Short mmCIF file of C-alpha atoms and ligand atoms in Angstrom, two decimals:
data_model
loop_
_atom_site.label_atom_id
_atom_site.label_comp_id
_atom_site.label_asym_id
_atom_site.label_seq_id
_atom_site.Cartn_x
_atom_site.Cartn_y
_atom_site.Cartn_z
CA UNK S 30 0.12 0.03 0.08
CA UNK S 31 1.42 3.48 -0.77
CA UNK S 32 1.53 5.96 1.93
CA UNK S 33 0.15 9.35 0.80
CA UNK S 34 2.46 12.28 1.60
CA UNK S 35 1.93 15.98 0.66
CA UNK S 36 4.28 16.91 -2.29
CA UNK S 37 6.24 19.90 -2.92
CA UNK S 38 3.82 20.76 -6.05
CA UNK S 39 0.88 21.14 -3.74
CA UNK S 40 2.96 23.20 -1.29
CA UNK S 41 3.93 25.63 -4.25
CA UNK S 42 0.43 25.81 -5.60
CA UNK S 43 -0.94 26.81 -2.15
CA UNK S 44 2.02 29.15 -1.57
CA UNK S 45 1.14 30.83 -4.93
CA UNK S 46 -2.11 31.89 -3.57
CA UNK S 47 -0.66 33.75 -0.73
CA UNK S 48 2.85 34.94 -2.00
CA UNK S 49 1.76 38.46 -3.32
CA UNK S 50 0.23 39.40 -0.01
CA UNK S 51 3.03 38.11 1.80
CA UNK S 52 5.45 40.11 -0.15
CA UNK S 53 3.53 43.27 0.34
CA UNK S 54 3.29 42.88 4.34
CA UNK S 55 6.89 41.54 4.43
CA UNK S 56 7.98 45.00 2.62
CA UNK S 57 5.93 47.25 4.93
CA UNK S 58 7.15 45.22 8.21
CA UNK S 59 10.44 45.62 6.88
CA UNK S 60 10.06 49.46 6.75
CA UNK S 61 8.64 49.72 10.36
CA UNK S 62 11.48 47.52 11.66
CA UNK S 63 14.27 49.51 9.79
CA UNK S 64 12.70 52.68 11.56
CA UNK S 65 13.85 50.67 14.97
CA UNK S 66 17.31 49.92 13.47
CA UNK S 67 16.45 46.32 12.88
CA UNK S 68 17.05 44.42 9.55
CA UNK S 69 14.03 41.96 8.84
CA UNK S 70 16.18 39.79 6.66
CA UNK S 71 18.58 38.98 9.76
CA UNK S 72 15.27 38.04 11.65
CA UNK S 73 14.32 35.76 8.77
CA UNK S 74 17.62 33.99 8.86
CA UNK S 75 17.44 33.53 12.54
CA UNK S 76 13.79 32.28 12.14
CA UNK S 77 14.79 29.67 9.54
CA UNK S 78 17.40 28.24 12.24
CA UNK S 79 14.72 28.09 15.00
CA UNK S 80 14.12 24.38 16.16
CA UNK S 81 11.71 22.69 18.43
CA UNK S 82 11.09 18.96 19.02
CA UNK S 83 7.70 17.33 18.86
CA UNK S 84 6.50 14.75 21.29
CA UNK S 85 5.71 11.29 19.62
CA UNK S 86 2.76 11.08 22.01
CA UNK S 87 1.30 14.28 20.63
CA UNK S 88 0.38 12.85 17.08
CA UNK S 89 -2.47 11.01 18.19
CA UNK S 90 -5.78 12.51 19.94
CA UNK S 91 -5.08 12.91 23.76
CA UNK S 92 -7.70 12.48 26.36
CA UNK S 93 -8.58 12.88 30.13
CA UNK S 94 -9.61 10.37 32.81
CA UNK S 95 -13.20 10.82 31.47
CA UNK S 96 -12.69 10.14 27.82
CA UNK S 97 -10.76 10.19 24.65
CA UNK S 98 -12.44 10.90 21.22
CA UNK S 99 -9.95 9.56 18.62
CA UNK S 100 -10.16 11.16 15.33
CA UNK S 101 -9.95 9.62 11.84
CA UNK S 102 -6.61 8.29 10.34
CA UNK S 103 -4.84 8.42 13.66
CA UNK S 104 -1.23 6.93 13.82
CA UNK S 105 -1.40 3.35 15.14
CA UNK S 106 2.26 2.95 15.86
CA UNK S 107 5.48 4.73 15.95
CA UNK S 108 6.16 4.57 12.11
CA UNK S 109 2.80 6.20 11.42
CA UNK S 110 3.54 8.73 14.17
CA UNK S 111 6.84 9.65 12.40
CA UNK S 112 5.00 9.82 8.75
CA UNK S 113 2.95 12.44 10.62
CA UNK S 114 5.90 14.30 12.18
CA UNK S 115 7.58 14.20 8.79
CA UNK S 116 4.48 16.04 7.10
CA UNK S 117 4.48 18.61 9.99
CA UNK S 118 8.03 19.34 9.37
CA UNK S 119 7.53 19.76 5.65
CA UNK S 120 4.95 22.19 6.29
CA UNK S 121 6.56 24.40 9.14
CA UNK S 122 10.15 23.50 8.67
CA UNK S 123 11.19 24.14 12.34
CA UNK S 124 10.51 20.43 13.89
CA UNK S 125 13.10 17.95 12.56
CA UNK S 126 13.42 16.50 15.95
CA UNK S 127 10.97 13.90 17.74
CA UNK S 128 11.00 13.11 21.34
CA UNK S 129 10.09 9.30 21.95
CA UNK S 130 8.34 7.80 25.09
CA UNK S 131 9.33 4.30 26.12
CA UNK S 132 7.52 1.81 26.17
CA UNK S 133 4.89 3.70 24.17
CA UNK S 134 7.44 3.89 21.30
CA UNK S 135 9.65 1.08 21.83
CA UNK S 136 10.96 -0.21 18.57
CA UNK S 137 11.66 -3.74 17.63
CA UNK S 138 14.59 -2.47 15.50
CA UNK S 139 16.03 0.93 16.75
CA UNK S 140 18.25 0.99 13.59
CA UNK S 141 15.23 0.38 11.36
CA UNK S 142 13.40 3.23 13.03
CA UNK S 143 16.29 5.59 12.60
CA UNK S 144 16.51 4.79 8.90
CA UNK S 145 12.89 5.50 8.63
CA UNK S 146 13.31 8.90 10.31
CA UNK S 147 16.18 9.74 8.40
CA UNK S 148 14.41 9.22 5.20
CA UNK S 149 11.82 11.98 6.17
CA UNK S 150 14.80 14.30 7.37
CA UNK S 151 13.85 13.57 11.17
CA UNK S 152 16.18 12.81 14.05
CA UNK S 153 15.46 11.75 17.68
CA UNK S 154 15.55 14.40 20.62
CA UNK S 155 15.37 13.68 24.26
CA UNK S 156 14.21 10.05 25.24
CA UNK S 157 11.42 9.82 27.89
CA UNK S 158 11.03 7.15 30.35
CA UNK S 159 7.91 5.88 31.95
CA UNK S 160 7.60 4.59 35.36
CA UNK S 161 4.05 6.20 36.01
CA UNK S 162 2.31 3.12 34.51
CA UNK S 163 2.55 -0.60 34.98
CA UNK S 164 3.26 -2.67 31.78
CA UNK S 165 1.61 -6.01 31.28
CA UNK S 166 4.64 -8.03 31.89
CA UNK S 167 5.98 -6.12 34.91
CA UNK S 168 7.18 -7.74 38.00
CA UNK S 169 7.13 -4.68 40.30
CA UNK S 170 4.08 -2.18 40.43
CA UNK S 171 4.75 1.54 40.47
CA UNK S 172 1.39 2.28 42.22
CA UNK S 173 3.30 3.57 45.18
CA UNK S 174 6.17 5.18 43.36
CA UNK S 175 9.00 4.25 41.40
CA UNK S 176 12.65 5.79 41.76
CA UNK S 177 11.59 6.71 45.33
CA UNK S 178 9.64 3.56 46.32
CA UNK S 179 10.22 2.12 49.79
CA UNK S 180 11.04 -1.33 48.27
CA UNK S 181 14.49 -1.56 46.73
CA UNK S 182 13.33 -4.11 44.08
CA UNK S 183 10.76 -1.56 42.74
CA UNK S 184 13.52 1.08 42.59
CA UNK S 185 16.01 -1.26 40.93
CA UNK S 186 13.49 -2.04 38.28
CA UNK S 187 12.81 1.61 37.63
CA UNK S 188 16.51 2.34 37.21
CA UNK S 189 16.84 -0.59 34.77
CA UNK S 190 14.13 0.76 32.69
CA UNK S 191 15.67 4.29 32.57
CA UNK S 192 18.96 2.72 31.72
CA UNK S 193 17.19 0.66 28.82
CA UNK S 194 15.89 4.08 27.44
CA UNK S 195 19.35 5.23 27.26
CA UNK S 196 20.59 2.26 25.49
CA UNK S 197 17.81 2.56 22.89
CA UNK S 198 18.40 6.33 22.68
CA UNK S 199 22.15 5.68 21.96
CA UNK S 200 21.07 3.43 18.86
CA UNK S 201 18.75 6.29 17.77
CA UNK S 202 21.20 9.06 18.04
CA UNK S 203 19.59 10.79 20.93
CA UNK S 204 21.86 12.78 23.23
CA UNK S 205 19.64 13.31 26.28
CA UNK S 206 17.12 11.38 28.66
CA UNK S 207 14.16 12.97 30.60
CA UNK S 208 13.10 11.57 33.88
CA UNK S 209 9.86 12.65 35.10
CA UNK S 210 8.24 10.62 38.02
CA UNK S 211 4.76 10.90 39.48
CA UNK S 212 6.20 9.69 42.98
CA UNK S 213 4.24 11.23 45.84
CA UNK S 214 1.42 10.76 48.17
CA UNK S 215 -2.06 11.25 48.46
CA UNK S 216 -2.53 11.66 52.12
CA UNK S 217 -0.31 13.42 55.04
CA UNK S 218 1.86 10.77 56.66
CA UNK S 219 1.77 8.46 53.55
CA UNK S 220 5.38 9.25 52.47
CA UNK S 221 8.39 10.33 54.64
CA UNK S 222 9.50 13.48 52.69
CA UNK S 223 13.09 13.25 53.54
CA UNK S 224 13.65 9.55 53.16
CA UNK S 225 11.93 9.75 49.81
CA UNK S 226 14.17 12.42 48.34
CA UNK S 227 17.18 10.44 49.58
CA UNK S 228 15.91 7.51 47.58
CA UNK S 229 15.30 9.59 44.57
CA UNK S 230 19.07 10.83 44.57
CA UNK S 231 20.29 7.51 45.14
CA UNK S 232 18.36 5.99 42.07
CA UNK S 233 19.42 9.13 39.99
CA UNK S 234 23.04 8.48 40.75
CA UNK S 235 22.45 5.03 39.24
CA UNK S 236 20.87 6.56 36.15
CA UNK S 237 23.34 9.36 35.84
CA UNK S 238 26.31 6.63 35.95
CA UNK S 239 24.72 5.07 32.91
CA UNK S 240 24.68 8.34 30.68
CA UNK S 241 27.36 8.33 27.82
CA UNK S 242 29.91 11.17 28.35
CA UNK S 243 28.16 13.41 25.76
CA UNK S 244 24.75 13.08 27.05
CA UNK S 245 22.56 15.19 29.43
CA UNK S 246 19.79 13.82 31.85
CA UNK S 247 16.72 16.25 31.89
CA UNK S 248 14.81 16.09 35.18
CA UNK S 249 11.34 17.50 35.05
CA UNK S 250 9.55 18.89 38.25
CA UNK S 251 5.91 18.97 38.56
CA UNK S 252 3.66 20.36 41.39
CA UNK S 253 1.20 17.59 41.55
CA UNK S 254 -0.69 14.68 39.76
CA UNK S 255 -0.80 11.87 39.69
CA UNK S 256 -0.22 12.47 43.39
CA UNK S 257 -2.49 14.94 45.10
CA UNK S 258 -1.00 15.68 48.52
CA UNK S 259 2.87 15.59 48.09
CA UNK S 260 5.10 15.19 44.96
CA UNK S 261 8.64 14.27 45.58
CA UNK S 262 10.09 16.50 42.80
CA UNK S 263 7.33 19.03 43.13
CA UNK S 264 9.31 22.44 42.14
CA UNK S 265 12.19 24.12 40.58
CA UNK S 266 13.93 24.29 43.91
CA UNK S 267 14.34 20.69 44.95
CA UNK S 268 14.84 19.84 41.15
CA UNK S 269 17.78 22.38 41.12
CA UNK S 270 19.14 20.82 44.38
CA UNK S 271 19.19 17.45 42.77
CA UNK S 272 20.78 18.56 39.74
CA UNK S 273 23.66 20.16 41.44
CA UNK S 274 24.05 17.04 43.75
CA UNK S 275 24.13 14.69 40.64
CA UNK S 276 26.58 16.59 38.39
CA UNK S 277 27.25 18.72 35.31
CA UNK S 278 25.24 16.51 33.03
CA UNK S 279 21.93 16.84 35.30
CA UNK S 280 19.92 19.83 34.51
CA UNK S 281 16.24 20.91 35.17
CA UNK S 282 13.35 20.79 32.57
CA UNK S 283 10.57 23.45 32.86
CA UNK S 284 7.21 21.97 31.67
CA UNK S 285 5.14 25.25 31.47
CA UNK S 286 2.06 23.44 32.92
CA UNK S 287 3.71 22.01 36.14
CA UNK S 288 3.57 25.11 38.38
CA UNK S 289 1.06 26.48 40.66
CA UNK S 290 -1.26 29.12 39.06
CA UNK S 291 0.39 32.42 38.69
CA UNK S 292 3.73 31.53 39.41
CA UNK S 293 6.42 33.58 37.51
CA UNK S 294 7.70 30.93 35.29
CA UNK S 295 10.03 33.43 33.22
CA UNK S 296 11.73 34.24 36.45
CA UNK S 297 12.39 30.56 37.21
CA UNK S 298 13.84 30.47 33.85
CA UNK S 299 16.14 33.18 34.46
CA UNK S 300 17.29 31.83 37.91
CA UNK S 301 18.00 28.28 36.11
CA UNK S 302 19.94 30.16 33.32
CA UNK S 303 22.01 32.09 35.96
CA UNK S 304 22.73 28.82 37.91
CA UNK S 305 23.66 27.09 34.61
CA UNK S 306 20.99 24.26 35.18
CA UNK S 307 18.45 24.94 32.62
CA UNK S 308 17.75 21.78 30.54
CA UNK S 309 15.05 23.30 28.37
CA UNK S 310 11.31 23.23 28.15
CA UNK S 311 8.10 21.13 27.58
CA UNK S 312 6.40 23.80 25.95
CA UNK S 313 2.41 24.00 26.12
CA UNK S 314 -0.16 26.10 27.68
CA UNK S 315 -2.68 25.82 30.73
CA UNK S 316 -5.51 27.76 32.34
CA UNK S 317 -5.80 25.96 35.60
CA UNK S 318 -3.67 22.61 35.99
CA UNK S 319 -1.50 20.58 33.79
CA UNK S 320 -3.84 20.97 31.00
CA UNK S 321 -1.32 20.60 28.11
CA UNK S 322 -3.03 22.97 26.01
CA UNK S 323 -1.35 24.43 22.76
CA UNK S 324 1.44 26.62 23.40
CA UNK S 325 0.57 30.30 23.22
CA UNK S 326 -3.11 29.43 23.30
CA UNK S 327 -3.88 31.01 26.78
CA UNK S 328 -1.04 33.11 28.00
CA UNK S 329 0.83 34.33 24.97
CA UNK S 330 2.57 37.21 26.88
CA UNK S 331 4.00 34.68 29.41
CA UNK S 332 5.36 32.64 26.51
CA UNK S 333 7.02 36.02 25.05
CA UNK S 334 8.36 36.91 28.55
CA UNK S 335 10.10 33.27 28.79
CA UNK S 336 11.75 33.80 25.15
CA UNK S 337 12.62 37.28 26.38
CA UNK S 338 14.75 35.52 29.22
CA UNK S 339 16.08 33.23 26.71
CA UNK S 340 17.07 35.71 23.95
CA UNK S 341 18.58 37.96 26.75
CA UNK S 342 20.84 35.19 27.81
CA UNK S 343 21.51 34.32 24.33
CA UNK S 344 22.72 37.85 23.66
CA UNK S 345 24.84 37.77 26.67
CA UNK S 346 26.48 34.40 25.70
CA UNK S 347 25.78 32.93 29.27
CA UNK S 348 28.10 29.97 29.72
CA UNK S 349 26.62 26.33 28.94
CA UNK S 350 23.32 27.81 27.78
CA UNK S 351 22.02 25.24 25.55
CA UNK S 352 18.32 24.90 26.25
CA UNK S 353 16.30 21.99 24.54
CA UNK S 354 13.00 23.23 23.03
CA UNK S 355 10.19 20.55 23.02
CA UNK S 356 6.45 20.57 22.85
CA UNK S 357 4.48 18.46 25.38
CA UNK S 358 0.82 18.74 24.55
CA UNK S 359 -2.38 16.71 24.66
CA UNK S 360 -4.51 17.38 21.86
CA UNK S 361 -8.16 16.24 22.95
CA UNK S 362 -10.34 18.50 20.49
CA UNK S 363 -8.17 19.37 17.35
CA UNK S 364 -6.13 17.48 14.82
CA UNK S 365 -2.96 16.56 16.39
CA UNK S 366 -0.84 17.43 13.37
CA UNK S 367 -2.57 20.99 13.01
CA UNK S 368 -2.23 21.60 16.71
CA UNK S 369 1.68 20.82 16.59
CA UNK S 370 2.08 22.93 13.45
CA UNK S 371 0.49 26.05 15.00
CA UNK S 372 2.16 25.50 18.34
CA UNK S 373 5.45 25.52 16.59
CA UNK S 374 4.56 28.63 14.84
CA UNK S 375 3.53 30.17 18.18
CA UNK S 376 7.22 29.44 19.66
CA UNK S 377 8.78 31.00 16.94
CA UNK S 378 6.59 33.99 16.88
CA UNK S 379 7.52 34.62 20.70
CA UNK S 380 11.29 34.01 19.97
CA UNK S 381 11.35 36.49 16.84
CA UNK S 382 9.23 39.11 19.13
CA UNK S 383 11.92 38.61 21.78
CA UNK S 384 14.58 39.50 19.22
CA UNK S 385 12.82 42.74 18.65
CA UNK S 386 13.23 44.01 22.16
CA UNK S 387 15.49 47.13 22.27
CA UNK S 388 17.67 45.67 24.99
CA UNK S 389 19.76 48.89 25.32
CA UNK S 390 16.56 51.06 25.98
CA UNK S 391 15.25 48.21 28.34
CA UNK S 392 18.59 48.32 30.47
CA UNK S 393 18.44 52.18 30.35
CA UNK S 394 14.85 51.92 31.78
CA UNK S 395 15.74 49.32 34.38
CA UNK S 396 18.73 51.21 35.53
CA UNK S 397 16.80 54.29 35.92
CA UNK S 398 14.00 52.51 37.58
CA UNK S 399 11.54 53.72 34.88
CA UNK S 400 9.15 50.85 35.21
CA UNK S 401 6.60 52.25 32.58
CA UNK S 402 9.39 52.63 29.89
CA UNK S 403 10.83 49.14 30.79
CA UNK S 404 7.30 47.59 30.30
CA UNK S 405 6.66 49.66 27.26
CA UNK S 406 9.99 48.43 25.64
CA UNK S 407 8.70 44.88 26.00
CA UNK S 408 5.20 45.58 24.83
CA UNK S 409 6.34 47.35 21.65
CA UNK S 410 7.96 44.05 20.85
CA UNK S 411 5.07 41.81 21.90
CA UNK S 412 2.52 43.72 20.13
CA UNK S 413 4.61 43.86 16.71
CA UNK S 414 2.69 41.45 14.36
CA UNK S 415 5.72 39.39 12.99
CA UNK S 416 3.68 36.76 11.05
CA UNK S 417 5.31 38.15 7.67
CA UNK S 418 8.68 37.05 8.88
CA UNK S 419 7.47 33.76 10.13
CA UNK S 420 5.61 32.96 6.95
CA UNK S 421 8.81 34.03 4.72
CA UNK S 422 10.98 32.03 6.82
CA UNK S 423 8.67 28.89 6.16
CA UNK S 424 8.50 29.65 2.52
CA UNK S 425 12.31 30.22 1.90
CA UNK S 426 12.84 26.80 3.88
CA UNK S 427 10.45 25.08 1.24
CA UNK S 428 7.54 24.98 3.60
CA UNK S 429 4.14 26.38 3.54
CA UNK S 430 3.13 29.94 3.81
CA UNK S 431 0.01 28.65 5.48
CA UNK S 432 0.64 25.30 7.05
CA UNK S 433 -2.85 24.51 8.22
CA UNK S 434 -4.51 25.77 5.10
CA UNK S 435 -2.03 23.30 2.95
CA UNK S 436 -2.57 20.50 5.31
CA UNK S 437 -6.45 20.80 4.82
CA UNK S 438 -6.11 21.42 1.21
CA UNK S 439 -4.07 18.34 0.79
CA UNK S 440 -6.91 16.00 2.33
CA UNK S 441 -4.10 14.23 4.34
CA UNK S 442 -6.23 13.24 7.39
CA UNK S 443 -8.81 11.55 5.13
CA UNK S 444 -6.24 10.00 3.05
CA UNK S 445 -4.77 8.46 6.40
CA UNK S 446 -8.26 7.37 7.37
CA UNK S 447 -8.24 5.21 4.27
CA UNK S 448 -4.68 3.92 5.02
CA UNK S 449 -5.11 3.54 8.60
CA UNK S 450 -8.18 1.56 9.64
CA UNK S 451 -8.61 1.84 13.42
CA UNK S 452 -7.03 -1.15 15.64
CA UNK S 453 -8.71 -2.17 18.65
CA UNK S 454 -7.12 -1.06 21.97
CA UNK S 455 -4.44 1.24 20.12
CA UNK S 456 -4.26 4.75 21.55
CA UNK S 457 -1.59 7.27 20.21
CA UNK S 458 -2.31 10.13 22.51
CA UNK S 459 -2.01 10.76 26.21
CA UNK S 460 -5.13 9.42 28.36
C1 LRH R 526 4.08 14.85 32.93
C2 LRH R 526 4.60 14.89 31.57
C3 LRH R 526 5.92 14.15 31.25
C4 LRH R 526 5.67 13.26 30.30
C5 LRH R 526 4.37 13.03 30.28
C6 LRH R 526 3.72 12.60 28.99
O1 LRH R 526 2.91 15.44 33.00
O2 LRH R 526 4.61 16.41 31.37
O3 LRH R 526 6.91 15.30 30.52
O4 LRH R 526 6.46 12.16 30.52
O5 LRH R 526 3.76 14.34 30.61
MN1 MN R 527 6.18 17.25 30.24
#
């Protein structure tokens, strides 16, 4: 059976419909930015170089504990997920890397999977372990924890799983391993806070020791869920402490949905940058809890302020600053491929806007305690419509001026519905 793919011809045809207007808008924005001493061509080049990894678990429809409503043409295995990743990359041009989750994406042959990805211009970003679910053939249950479980056999099993993820990642060409554990308690007294943290560090030392020299381990903190009273790695403070304890390859990953409401995440980012312990991000957005909504869909100004800290650090050439950018979302009511394309565009929008900030004027206002001018300097950048730069970067990189419009015009999902009759019990998205 042939597998339908969106051809360059269709992309060119669709781009032809919007190119004249894009050139007009681009010309105008170029003049506006030149008045601010900015060269639009430099910004397009920077935009063409921007990269963000997509989560393999984001290619299928996600759900909640109440329900999951899968759509037509869902990917049924890791190869079909990579097909869709290839399509997203073809249209937005900024997502050549895929982050895998083991065992959800455990390949029979890692070499075959690497070839399949390579044929689509894809490579593998950070691996992700899973000690928050029990697998059918598992000896020890993670019901009461994994790396911090009181029972050494459970901890050993969890450590071995993480080491296996690293081994699979080596064959796939990945260079980082992400550890998020849901370990915690639902009731006061259920867990001894200090002993649990000691166990976490012991287990992480064993995982750290299994890292190849050129790898990094990303530790992800989360305020709550699945535990609802205490979570062992609940905030950036304990995460930072552990990263320091473990060594230079251990860094702190910031998932935007893993903080209490109204926490100043951009300041946490600035702290982790200053301490040389920022691993990178799981970008998404949220209104209440860990909602895993599309990046920039709820709090676009917060996303801009986070990129403002990142661009500021980049400009200051802060030592050891190599943040990994990944999306981590659950697409419950949208086409997953469309949400990933739009989210990748929103990250790039925030990044380009952050490069518009007049940093001399900002520093001057900050040093003069001119709060209004400082905020105004940021707002000028945030309120600049950089869409022509984003579209021109895609178009010049062989992508689509209108990714979602081109995706829909191609009939891709309907074609995949024909190619991918649903298989019972197969869920590609997070539930
Ligand atoms: C936990 C998390 C983690 C992943 C999982 C899919 O909430 O953000 O990064 O392992 O989602
Ligand atoms: Mn995450």
